[in-house]
């Protein structure tokens, strides 16, 4: 295990704790939706499972798993960002009124 | 196609992570929320392009299929969903992120398994794969139930039965037992290990369902926020599986900021998180709260 990764994990966790403090209640759902889109970062893992060379045996299973992972993660990313934007557009309009 | 040097990859991943940090920060303020979302989307684009250029691509046709199918489905779903149905759509998207992490863990397990390296794999390596599958699985099935409760596919009242706590307790013990068992006896090569792996995945999915069904529909936004935090943790665990910084950083960011957002949402409802998660067991009063 690479201890430097744990170091990064701990610091990023603390940063996340400090990042949001006072959020107006109308922004709760968009913020949740926006950070949900960020959790779609697992798409990088999904892509990397299909990129690069690996053993030939068991290839078919890995390709199926990888392709499914890319598909689901892409839905999370694309859908997540678009739906957040839609919510916020509505929110901005309301504010202006 | 040329592939980027590891240093350049890490530099780009750092830029992506910084954009995520700013994105989340800006999303919390009304005046900058919309641009915050765009900043975070730019970070995601950079991360995706970096991943695509990181090595020689062997299965570009499958990557293309996945990206195209996912983009079309995601864009259509986001565009067509009714304004009132957005929270449940977020739950669904969140579940897809969870299952993607589970599949990344599974693909890695498959890689080790089919290369016949399970015997030489370290306990840590297998444990972290199982953790990814566990958190990803709970996120997926839990989010599906949350989606079902909000959309009316699943009854939105708390579903309770006798001995529910005992059943959930046994399930947790089973999961811990199986994970300990599998990480402890990798010397036994063969199909049993794969079966055990699949069994753990199935238990994780079952646990996600049992975890959400006793909670009332009115509390679903809080549950979705909590599951969103879980999907961050799942991505973070997947980052440890494939040794990737950007997954660890963004996963941890979402994981911890999600917990804070969850508590803020609970406070706005004048409740505590334990109250939301376990109130179904005591009384059924939560079901009367509107959605």
Short mmCIF file of C-alpha atoms in Angstrom, two decimals:
data_model
loop_
_atom_site.label_atom_id
_atom_site.label_comp_id
_atom_site.label_asym_id
_atom_site.label_seq_id
_atom_site.Cartn_x
_atom_site.Cartn_y
_atom_site.Cartn_z
CA UNK A 1 0.00 0.00 0.00
CA UNK A 2 1.24 3.45 -0.88
CA UNK A 3 1.12 5.53 2.31
CA UNK A 4 1.16 8.75 0.30
CA UNK A 5 -2.34 7.89 -0.96
CA UNK A 6 -3.58 7.67 2.63
CA UNK A 7 -2.00 11.08 3.25
CA UNK A 8 -3.93 12.50 0.30
CA UNK A 9 -7.12 10.80 1.49
CA UNK A 10 -6.89 12.33 4.97
CA UNK A 11 -6.18 15.85 3.70
CA UNK A 12 -8.94 15.71 1.06
CA UNK A 13 -11.40 14.45 3.68
CA UNK A 14 -10.65 17.39 5.98
CA UNK A 15 -10.91 19.78 3.05
CA UNK A 16 -14.33 18.35 2.22
CA UNK A 17 -15.47 18.86 5.81
CA UNK A 18 -14.43 22.53 5.71
CA UNK A 19 -15.66 23.23 2.19
CA UNK A 20 -19.33 23.79 2.89
CA UNK A 21 -20.58 25.58 5.95
CA UNK A 22 -23.60 27.82 5.51
CA UNK A 23 -25.68 26.79 2.54
CA UNK A 24 -29.11 28.39 1.98
CA UNK A 25 -31.76 25.68 2.04
CA UNK A 26 -32.81 26.28 -1.59
CA UNK A 27 -29.30 25.24 -2.60
CA UNK A 28 -29.31 21.94 -0.67
CA UNK A 29 -30.67 19.87 -3.56
CA UNK A 30 -28.50 21.49 -6.30
CA UNK A 31 -25.41 21.11 -4.12
CA UNK A 32 -26.24 17.47 -3.52
CA UNK A 33 -26.83 16.99 -7.24
CA UNK A 34 -23.62 18.82 -8.16
CA UNK A 35 -21.47 16.78 -5.82
CA UNK A 36 -23.23 13.65 -7.07
CA UNK A 37 -21.93 14.52 -10.53
CA UNK A 38 -18.42 14.81 -9.08
CA UNK A 39 -18.71 11.34 -7.55
CA UNK A 40 -19.05 10.20 -11.16
CA UNK A 41 -15.24 10.62 -11.19
CA UNK A 42 -15.26 6.84 -10.94
CA UNK A 43 -15.56 7.15 -14.75
CA UNK A 44 -11.76 7.56 -14.73
CA UNK A 45 -11.48 4.16 -13.05
CA UNK A 46 -13.96 2.71 -15.54
CA UNK A 47 -12.03 4.09 -18.52
CA UNK A 48 -8.71 2.88 -17.12
CA UNK A 49 -10.15 -0.62 -16.79
CA UNK A 50 -10.50 -0.60 -20.59
CA UNK A 51 -7.29 1.25 -21.38
CA UNK A 52 -3.89 -0.39 -21.46
CA UNK A 53 -2.78 -3.95 -21.78
CA UNK A 54 -3.76 -6.82 -19.58
CA UNK A 55 -3.77 -10.58 -19.73
CA UNK A 56 -5.65 -12.20 -22.58
CA UNK A 57 -7.51 -14.73 -20.46
CA UNK A 58 -10.77 -13.46 -19.02
CA UNK A 59 -10.72 -10.59 -21.46
CA UNK A 60 -14.36 -10.90 -22.47
CA UNK A 61 -15.60 -10.59 -18.89
CA UNK A 62 -13.37 -7.58 -18.28
CA UNK A 63 -14.52 -5.87 -21.46
CA UNK A 64 -18.17 -6.41 -20.49
CA UNK A 65 -17.56 -5.16 -16.94
CA UNK A 66 -15.54 -2.20 -18.16
CA UNK A 67 -18.02 -1.17 -20.84
CA UNK A 68 -20.91 -1.36 -18.35
CA UNK A 69 -18.87 0.67 -15.84
CA UNK A 70 -18.12 3.35 -18.44
CA UNK A 71 -21.80 3.50 -19.45
CA UNK A 72 -23.14 3.84 -15.90
CA UNK A 73 -20.46 6.33 -14.86
CA UNK A 74 -21.13 8.43 -17.98
CA UNK A 75 -24.86 8.53 -17.17
CA UNK A 76 -23.90 9.74 -13.68
CA UNK A 77 -21.55 12.43 -15.00
CA UNK A 78 -23.53 13.75 -17.98
CA UNK A 79 -26.94 13.44 -16.34
CA UNK A 80 -25.64 14.78 -13.03
CA UNK A 81 -24.16 17.98 -14.46
CA UNK A 82 -27.09 18.67 -16.79
CA UNK A 83 -29.76 18.14 -14.14
CA UNK A 84 -27.83 20.35 -11.68
CA UNK A 85 -27.61 23.07 -14.30
CA UNK A 86 -31.34 22.81 -14.93
CA UNK A 87 -32.09 23.16 -11.23
CA UNK A 88 -29.79 26.17 -10.89
CA UNK A 89 -31.21 27.88 -13.96
CA UNK A 90 -34.62 27.63 -12.34
CA UNK A 91 -33.17 28.90 -9.08
CA UNK A 92 -31.51 31.94 -10.68
CA UNK A 93 -34.77 32.86 -12.43
CA UNK A 94 -36.61 32.70 -9.13
CA UNK A 95 -34.04 34.95 -7.47
CA UNK A 96 -34.39 37.64 -10.11
CA UNK A 97 -38.15 37.89 -9.71
CA UNK B 1 -1.91 7.96 -30.28
CA UNK B 2 0.73 9.45 -27.98
CA UNK B 3 0.28 8.83 -24.28
CA UNK B 4 1.00 11.42 -21.61
CA UNK B 5 3.91 11.09 -19.23
CA UNK B 6 2.98 10.13 -15.64
CA UNK B 7 4.06 13.58 -14.42
CA UNK B 8 1.85 15.38 -16.90
CA UNK B 9 -1.05 13.05 -16.04
CA UNK B 10 -0.71 13.85 -12.35
CA UNK B 11 -0.48 17.57 -13.09
CA UNK B 12 -3.73 17.42 -15.06
CA UNK B 13 -5.36 15.36 -12.29
CA UNK B 14 -4.32 18.04 -9.78
CA UNK B 15 -5.90 20.74 -11.96
CA UNK B 16 -9.10 18.67 -12.16
CA UNK B 17 -9.12 18.22 -8.35
CA UNK B 18 -8.63 21.96 -7.79
CA UNK B 19 -11.56 22.69 -10.13
CA UNK B 20 -13.72 20.28 -8.11
CA UNK B 21 -12.80 22.07 -4.88
CA UNK B 22 -13.71 25.47 -6.35
CA UNK B 23 -16.82 23.97 -7.94
CA UNK B 24 -18.17 22.65 -4.63
CA UNK B 25 -17.29 25.91 -2.87
CA UNK B 26 -19.09 28.00 -5.51
CA UNK B 27 -22.11 25.67 -5.53
CA UNK B 28 -22.78 26.65 -1.93
CA UNK B 29 -23.41 30.32 -2.78
CA UNK B 30 -26.50 31.45 -4.71
CA UNK B 31 -24.68 34.00 -6.91
CA UNK B 32 -21.94 31.64 -8.06
CA UNK B 33 -23.72 28.29 -7.96
CA UNK B 34 -24.31 27.92 -11.68
CA UNK B 35 -20.76 28.79 -12.69
CA UNK B 36 -19.55 26.50 -9.90
CA UNK B 37 -21.28 23.61 -11.59
CA UNK B 38 -19.61 24.54 -14.89
CA UNK B 39 -16.19 24.77 -13.21
CA UNK B 40 -16.62 21.31 -11.74
CA UNK B 41 -17.79 19.98 -15.14
CA UNK B 42 -14.61 21.37 -16.71
CA UNK B 43 -12.60 19.51 -14.07
CA UNK B 44 -14.42 16.31 -14.98
CA UNK B 45 -13.71 16.83 -18.69
CA UNK B 46 -9.99 17.30 -17.98
CA UNK B 47 -9.94 14.15 -15.83
CA UNK B 48 -11.68 12.11 -18.54
CA UNK B 49 -9.37 13.31 -21.31
CA UNK B 50 -6.33 12.63 -19.13
CA UNK B 51 -7.54 9.09 -18.46
CA UNK B 52 -8.08 8.52 -22.19
CA UNK B 53 -4.58 9.74 -23.03
CA UNK B 54 -2.84 8.01 -20.14
CA UNK B 55 -2.04 4.79 -21.94
CA UNK B 56 -2.32 3.12 -25.27
CA UNK B 57 -6.02 2.52 -25.77
CA UNK B 58 -6.77 -1.10 -26.57
CA UNK B 59 -10.53 -1.18 -26.47
CA UNK B 60 -11.44 2.19 -27.93
CA UNK B 61 -14.55 0.81 -29.62
CA UNK B 62 -15.96 -0.32 -26.26
CA UNK B 63 -15.01 2.96 -24.61
CA UNK B 64 -16.82 4.74 -27.42
CA UNK B 65 -19.90 2.54 -26.99
CA UNK B 66 -19.97 3.19 -23.23
CA UNK B 67 -19.40 6.93 -23.53
CA UNK B 68 -21.97 7.34 -26.30
CA UNK B 69 -24.66 5.22 -24.63
CA UNK B 70 -24.08 6.88 -21.26
CA UNK B 71 -24.13 10.41 -22.69
CA UNK B 72 -27.35 9.84 -24.63
CA UNK B 73 -29.16 8.20 -21.71
CA UNK B 74 -27.85 10.77 -19.20
CA UNK B 75 -28.66 13.79 -21.36
CA UNK B 76 -32.14 12.54 -22.24
CA UNK B 77 -32.94 11.70 -18.63
CA UNK B 78 -31.74 15.09 -17.39
CA UNK B 79 -33.64 16.93 -20.10
CA UNK B 80 -36.91 15.02 -19.97
CA UNK B 81 -37.35 14.71 -16.22
CA UNK B 82 -40.11 16.83 -14.73
CA UNK B 83 -38.96 19.63 -12.40
CA UNK B 84 -40.74 17.98 -9.48
CA UNK B 85 -39.07 14.63 -10.12
CA UNK B 86 -35.50 15.94 -9.95
CA UNK B 87 -34.56 14.60 -6.49
CA UNK B 88 -35.45 11.06 -7.52
CA UNK B 89 -33.48 11.51 -10.75
CA UNK B 90 -30.46 12.52 -8.65
CA UNK B 91 -30.97 9.33 -6.62
CA UNK B 92 -30.96 7.28 -9.81
CA UNK B 93 -27.81 8.97 -11.18
CA UNK B 94 -26.16 8.47 -7.82
CA UNK B 95 -27.00 4.78 -7.91
CA UNK B 96 -25.39 4.49 -11.34
CA UNK B 97 -22.20 6.03 -9.94
CA UNK B 98 -22.27 3.40 -7.19
CA UNK B 99 -22.71 0.48 -9.58
CA UNK B 100 -19.89 1.89 -11.75
CA UNK B 101 -17.54 1.78 -8.76
CA UNK B 102 -18.68 -1.76 -8.00
CA UNK B 103 -17.94 -2.77 -11.61
CA UNK B 104 -14.48 -1.15 -11.48
CA UNK B 105 -13.74 -3.24 -8.38
CA UNK B 106 -15.13 -6.35 -10.07
CA UNK B 107 -13.06 -5.78 -13.23
CA UNK B 108 -9.95 -5.51 -11.06
CA UNK B 109 -10.87 -8.71 -9.22
CA UNK B 110 -11.42 -10.40 -12.57
CA UNK B 111 -8.00 -9.19 -13.72
CA UNK B 112 -6.23 -10.65 -10.69
CA UNK B 113 -8.33 -13.81 -10.85
CA UNK B 114 -7.88 -14.56 -14.53
CA UNK B 115 -4.16 -13.84 -14.36
CA UNK B 116 -3.97 -16.51 -11.65
CA UNK B 117 -2.51 -13.95 -9.27
CA UNK B 118 -5.04 -14.35 -6.51
CA UNK B 119 -2.56 -16.46 -4.56
CA UNK B 120 0.10 -13.78 -4.66
CA UNK B 121 -2.27 -10.85 -4.24
CA UNK B 122 -1.85 -9.04 -0.93
CA UNK B 123 -4.61 -9.00 1.68
CA UNK B 124 -4.73 -5.25 1.29
CA UNK B 125 -5.29 -5.47 -2.45
CA UNK B 126 -8.21 -7.88 -2.13
CA UNK B 127 -9.64 -6.10 0.91
CA UNK B 128 -9.77 -2.75 -0.87
CA UNK B 129 -11.45 -4.34 -3.91
CA UNK B 130 -14.08 -5.88 -1.62
CA UNK B 131 -14.58 -2.54 0.13
CA UNK B 132 -15.19 -0.85 -3.23
CA UNK B 133 -17.71 -3.53 -4.18
CA UNK B 134 -19.39 -3.25 -0.78
CA UNK B 135 -19.82 0.54 -0.71
CA UNK B 136 -20.66 0.69 -4.43
CA UNK B 137 -23.27 -2.05 -4.03
CA UNK B 138 -24.96 -0.44 -1.00
CA UNK B 139 -25.02 2.91 -2.85
CA UNK B 140 -26.58 1.34 -5.92
CA UNK B 141 -29.41 -0.64 -4.35
CA UNK B 142 -30.02 1.98 -1.65
CA UNK B 143 -30.35 4.70 -4.29
CA UNK B 144 -32.70 2.54 -6.36
CA UNK B 145 -34.98 2.10 -3.34
CA UNK B 146 -34.79 5.86 -2.60
CA UNK B 147 -35.73 6.53 -6.24
CA UNK B 148 -38.57 4.01 -5.96
CA UNK B 149 -39.90 5.59 -2.78
CA UNK B 150 -39.96 9.06 -4.32
CA UNK B 151 -41.44 7.95 -7.62
CA UNK B 152 -44.02 5.70 -6.00
CA UNK B 153 -42.65 2.44 -7.41
CA UNK B 154 -41.92 1.31 -3.85
CA UNK B 155 -44.36 2.20 -1.02
CA UNK B 156 -43.03 5.41 0.51
CA UNK B 157 -44.12 4.52 4.06
CA UNK B 158 -41.48 2.93 6.30
CA UNK B 159 -41.49 -0.81 5.67
CA UNK B 160 -41.13 -2.51 9.02
CA UNK B 161 -41.29 -6.09 10.17
CA UNK B 162 -40.54 -8.08 13.29
CA UNK B 163 -36.88 -8.67 14.06
CA UNK B 164 -35.73 -6.19 11.44
CA UNK B 165 -32.79 -5.04 13.52
CA UNK B 166 -31.70 -8.63 14.09
CA UNK B 167 -31.89 -9.40 10.36
CA UNK B 168 -29.82 -6.28 9.54
CA UNK B 169 -27.34 -7.15 12.29
CA UNK B 170 -26.90 -10.69 10.97
CA UNK B 171 -26.40 -9.32 7.47
CA UNK B 172 -23.63 -6.98 8.65
CA UNK B 173 -21.94 -9.86 10.49
CA UNK B 174 -22.24 -12.04 7.38
CA UNK B 175 -20.61 -9.37 5.21
CA UNK B 176 -17.75 -8.86 7.68
CA UNK B 177 -17.38 -12.63 8.00
CA UNK B 178 -17.21 -13.22 4.24
CA UNK B 179 -14.73 -10.41 3.68
CA UNK B 180 -12.47 -11.72 6.45
CA UNK B 181 -12.86 -15.24 5.08
CA UNK B 182 -12.02 -14.29 1.49
CA UNK B 183 -9.04 -12.08 2.30
CA UNK B 184 -7.77 -14.76 4.65
CA UNK B 185 -7.76 -17.77 2.34
CA UNK B 186 -6.60 -16.64 -1.04
CA UNK B 187 -4.28 -19.63 -1.20
CA UNK B 188 -7.30 -21.69 -2.19
CA UNK B 189 -7.41 -20.90 -5.87
CA UNK B 190 -10.35 -21.90 -7.94
CA UNK B 191 -13.97 -21.15 -8.37
CA UNK B 192 -14.84 -20.92 -4.65
CA UNK B 193 -13.11 -17.60 -4.34
CA UNK B 194 -15.06 -16.19 -7.24
CA UNK B 195 -18.31 -17.48 -5.77
CA UNK B 196 -17.48 -15.86 -2.46
CA UNK B 197 -16.71 -12.63 -4.24
CA UNK B 198 -20.11 -12.67 -5.97
CA UNK B 199 -21.75 -13.55 -2.68
CA UNK B 200 -20.26 -10.46 -1.03
CA UNK B 201 -21.52 -8.30 -3.91
CA UNK B 202 -25.01 -9.79 -3.53
CA UNK B 203 -25.00 -9.21 0.24
CA UNK B 204 -23.96 -5.57 -0.32
CA UNK B 205 -26.90 -5.08 -2.71
CA UNK B 206 -29.28 -6.70 -0.22
CA UNK B 207 -27.97 -4.51 2.59
CA UNK B 208 -28.59 -1.34 0.57
CA UNK B 209 -32.24 -2.36 0.16
CA UNK B 210 -32.74 -3.26 3.82
CA UNK B 211 -31.01 -0.06 4.92
CA UNK B 212 -33.41 2.24 3.06
CA UNK B 213 -36.80 0.45 3.22
CA UNK B 214 -37.48 1.28 6.92
CA UNK B 215 -37.11 5.03 6.21
CA UNK B 216 -40.14 7.10 5.22
CA UNK B 217 -40.46 8.80 1.83
CA UNK B 218 -40.40 12.28 3.40
CA UNK B 219 -36.88 11.65 4.65
CA UNK B 220 -35.58 10.48 1.27
CA UNK B 221 -33.72 13.73 0.41
CA UNK B 222 -31.55 13.24 3.49
CA UNK B 223 -31.02 9.59 2.60
CA UNK B 224 -30.08 10.51 -0.98
CA UNK B 225 -27.58 13.03 0.35
CA UNK B 226 -26.09 10.34 2.59
CA UNK B 227 -25.95 7.85 -0.30
CA UNK B 228 -24.29 10.57 -2.37
CA UNK B 229 -21.60 10.73 0.27
CA UNK B 230 -21.29 6.91 0.04
CA UNK B 231 -20.85 7.03 -3.73
CA UNK B 232 -17.97 9.44 -3.13
CA UNK B 233 -16.44 6.97 -0.71
CA UNK B 234 -16.95 4.18 -3.24
CA UNK B 235 -15.09 6.22 -5.88
CA UNK B 236 -12.39 6.91 -3.30
CA UNK B 237 -12.02 3.19 -2.56
CA UNK B 238 -11.88 2.50 -6.30
CA UNK B 239 -9.05 5.04 -6.41
CA UNK B 240 -7.07 2.91 -3.96
CA UNK B 241 -7.78 -0.16 -6.10
CA UNK B 242 -6.28 1.38 -9.23
CA UNK B 243 -3.79 3.68 -7.45
CA UNK B 244 -5.27 6.88 -8.81
CA UNK B 245 -4.98 10.25 -7.08
CA UNK B 246 -7.87 12.05 -8.71
CA UNK B 247 -10.34 9.35 -7.68
CA UNK B 248 -9.11 9.45 -4.10
CA UNK B 249 -9.19 13.26 -3.83
CA UNK B 250 -12.59 13.83 -5.47
CA UNK B 251 -14.10 10.77 -3.84
CA UNK B 252 -12.96 11.94 -0.40
CA UNK B 253 -14.20 15.49 -1.13
CA UNK B 254 -17.67 14.24 -2.03
CA UNK B 255 -17.62 11.72 0.81
CA UNK B 256 -16.87 14.26 3.54
CA UNK B 257 -18.71 17.30 2.15
CA UNK B 258 -21.70 14.97 1.58
CA UNK B 259 -21.73 14.08 5.28
CA UNK B 260 -21.69 17.79 6.21
CA UNK B 261 -24.49 18.55 3.73
CA UNK B 262 -26.49 15.64 5.15
CA UNK B 263 -26.24 17.02 8.69
CA UNK B 264 -27.12 20.53 7.47
CA UNK B 265 -30.22 19.10 5.76
CA UNK B 266 -31.16 17.24 8.94
CA UNK B 267 -30.77 20.44 10.98
CA UNK B 268 -33.01 22.31 8.53
CA UNK B 269 -35.68 19.71 9.33
CA UNK B 270 -34.94 20.00 13.06
CA UNK B 271 -33.83 16.38 13.20
CA UNK B 272 -30.66 14.47 13.86
CA UNK B 273 -29.20 12.00 11.38
CA UNK B 274 -29.70 9.03 13.72
CA UNK B 275 -33.27 10.17 14.16
CA UNK B 276 -33.80 10.11 10.40
CA UNK B 277 -32.09 6.77 9.86
CA UNK B 278 -33.63 4.87 12.74
CA UNK B 279 -36.87 6.69 13.54
CA UNK B 280 -38.81 4.17 11.47
CA UNK B 281 -37.98 1.54 14.05
CA UNK B 282 -39.47 3.44 16.96
CA UNK B 283 -42.59 5.05 15.63
CA UNK B 284 -44.21 5.41 12.26
CA UNK B 285 -44.68 9.16 12.70
CA UNK B 286 -42.17 10.00 9.95
CA UNK B 287 -44.46 8.64 7.27
CA UNK B 288 -46.93 11.44 7.86
CA UNK B 289 -44.40 14.09 6.85
CA UNK B 290 -45.08 15.44 3.41
CA UNK B 291 -42.70 14.97 0.50
#
